[in-house]
Amino acid sequence: MPHYTGSLPSRLPRVGTTIFTVMSRLATETGALNLSQGFPDFTSPPGLFDLVSKHMHAGQNQYAPMAGAIPLREAIARKVEALYGARYDPEHEITVTAGGTQAIFTAVACAVRPGDEVVLLEPAYDSYAPAVELCGGTPVRARLAFPGYRPDWAEVKRLVTPRTRMIIVNTPHNPTGTAWEPSDLEALAALTRGTGVLVVADEVYEHILFDGRRHQSCAGHAELRDRSFVLSSFGKTFHVTGWKVGYVLAPRELSLEFRKAHQFIVFTVNTPVQLGLAEWLAEPERYLGLSAFYQAKRDLFREGLRASRLELLPCQGTYFQLASYARITDEPDTALAERWTREIGVASIPVSVFYETPRQDRVLRFCFAKNDDTLKRACERLAGV
Ligand code: GLN
């Protein structure tokens, strides 16, 4: 007999367990190589752990300031200014969050009211729409069309109405691996000009861009900066996704509202990790080297799949490679991702789950943030399909 006998009408009736949890669990159960959920199977240099441990042993184990440890906010300000020429005041305009997902949720929670519309570009990371819905807002979807997945700014513009509170954008883009050009920033600036529309810019893969591309940050655009919450993640940058530490840049008035919500959602983020990260950031090579590091993995993975019947889509950034399996089977991607996990021992993410109404473009997402040996074994298994 359950103890709770009332009925709880779901706030998220159409949402199940996130695909990342589902596929990682299946990979663990079946012993498959896990190229599904995006996380590295290798470690950070021990120096980072030594720094965190040093602060822990030195007694830095009580609450950090609500908006984040000051040395970390200062280090973030230096990094962002050096990379994007954008000045953010660590005191009032930078807030340390418990990872990217909390940053997104908090930005939505502090701004979106019942009746507001929020424009998303689909395929969209799976937390965006539920965050909007939990706040009583209505997600409105623009299309990133297969196979190029480029934003159609004319469509986005058509979807902006007087009810639009916010647009959530993401570059480099998960799951497609596409990245913006400067013209995308210009288009977004043009269509929001003169409106009260806010921007949430999910830039957690800002340091993973290939073939000489430069990251197009909303922080570095003089106009967009003023209306944007720009977020990033140390988990992605320093191979520590389980630490759940990220940050949000936003102009003072927006940061003030962000912090009003943040203080009651997480209050603050664990102290020794923040202090360790602050010191680790002092050496820019530690994040500037990430593109070359992952480009080698991307190339290894793509090369290894040349013999397979998968068709690889371009990958401009992130640590995700999309592959079409249209030449192999017309099974739905969710069924195929599960079958390949069980039968060939490689777990991936079906791209249809990133749409409100699942579409069958017959595309799977593979995470290549893995040891070269893991990637080679995965390629051998996939080559036979
Ligand atoms: N961002 C990661 C991915 O896309 C997953 C994060 C999570 O599991 N919540 O795979």
Tab-separated table of N, CA, C and O and ligand atoms in Angstrom, residues 18 20-21 36-38 101 125 174 205 236 320 365, ligand 1:
chain	number	residue	atom	x	y	z
A	18	THR	N	15.328	11.635	-18.285
A	18	THR	CA	16.157	12.158	-19.365
A	18	THR	C	16.891	11.036	-20.106
A	18	THR	O	17.367	10.075	-19.502
A	20	PHE	N	19.718	10.853	-21.223
A	20	PHE	CA	21.123	10.629	-20.839
A	20	PHE	C	21.208	9.595	-19.717
A	20	PHE	O	22.082	8.737	-19.704
A	21	THR	N	20.261	9.689	-18.790
A	21	THR	CA	20.215	8.719	-17.695
A	21	THR	C	19.796	7.349	-18.226
A	21	THR	O	20.379	6.319	-17.870
A	36	SER	N	27.050	7.557	-25.297
A	36	SER	CA	25.747	8.230	-25.242
A	36	SER	C	25.867	9.542	-24.463
A	36	SER	O	26.138	10.591	-25.066
A	37	GLN	N	25.668	9.488	-23.158
A	37	GLN	CA	25.720	10.712	-22.331
A	37	GLN	C	27.075	11.391	-22.519
A	37	GLN	O	28.108	10.721	-22.541
A	38	GLY	N	27.055	12.720	-22.601
A	38	GLY	CA	28.292	13.436	-22.868
A	38	GLY	C	29.146	13.617	-21.638
A	38	GLY	O	28.927	14.533	-20.855
A	101	THR	N	22.986	23.268	-16.371
A	101	THR	CA	21.539	23.035	-16.279
A	101	THR	C	20.895	23.948	-15.236
A	101	THR	O	19.825	24.513	-15.466
A	125	TYR	N	18.462	21.051	-26.614
A	125	TYR	CA	18.894	20.323	-25.413
A	125	TYR	C	17.665	20.058	-24.529
A	125	TYR	O	16.788	20.911	-24.416
A	174	ASN	N	24.696	21.382	-29.115
A	174	ASN	CA	24.388	20.017	-28.715
A	174	ASN	C	22.930	19.767	-29.084
A	174	ASN	O	22.073	20.543	-28.651
A	205	TYR	N	30.051	24.662	-24.595
A	205	TYR	CA	31.136	24.071	-25.412
A	205	TYR	C	31.994	25.165	-26.048
A	205	TYR	O	32.586	24.959	-27.099
A	236	LYS	N	32.606	20.696	-18.731
A	236	LYS	CA	32.957	20.430	-20.125
A	236	LYS	C	34.412	20.799	-20.393
A	236	LYS	O	35.121	20.125	-21.117
A	320	PHE	N	30.393	15.971	-29.847
A	320	PHE	CA	29.374	15.073	-30.372
A	320	PHE	C	29.471	14.958	-31.894
A	320	PHE	O	29.595	15.965	-32.579
A	365	ARG	N	23.562	10.328	-32.158
A	365	ARG	CA	24.652	11.170	-31.651
A	365	ARG	C	25.637	10.302	-30.884
A	365	ARG	O	25.239	9.562	-29.990
B	1	GLN	N1	25.097	17.497	-21.569
B	1	GLN	C1	25.244	16.072	-21.540
B	1	GLN	C2	24.859	15.469	-22.870
B	1	GLN	O1	24.381	16.113	-23.729
B	1	GLN	C3	24.382	15.397	-20.522
B	1	GLN	C4	24.151	16.090	-19.238
B	1	GLN	C5	23.144	15.328	-18.449
B	1	GLN	O2	23.150	14.103	-18.450
B	1	GLN	N2	22.265	16.017	-17.833
B	1	GLN	O3	25.032	14.302	-23.048
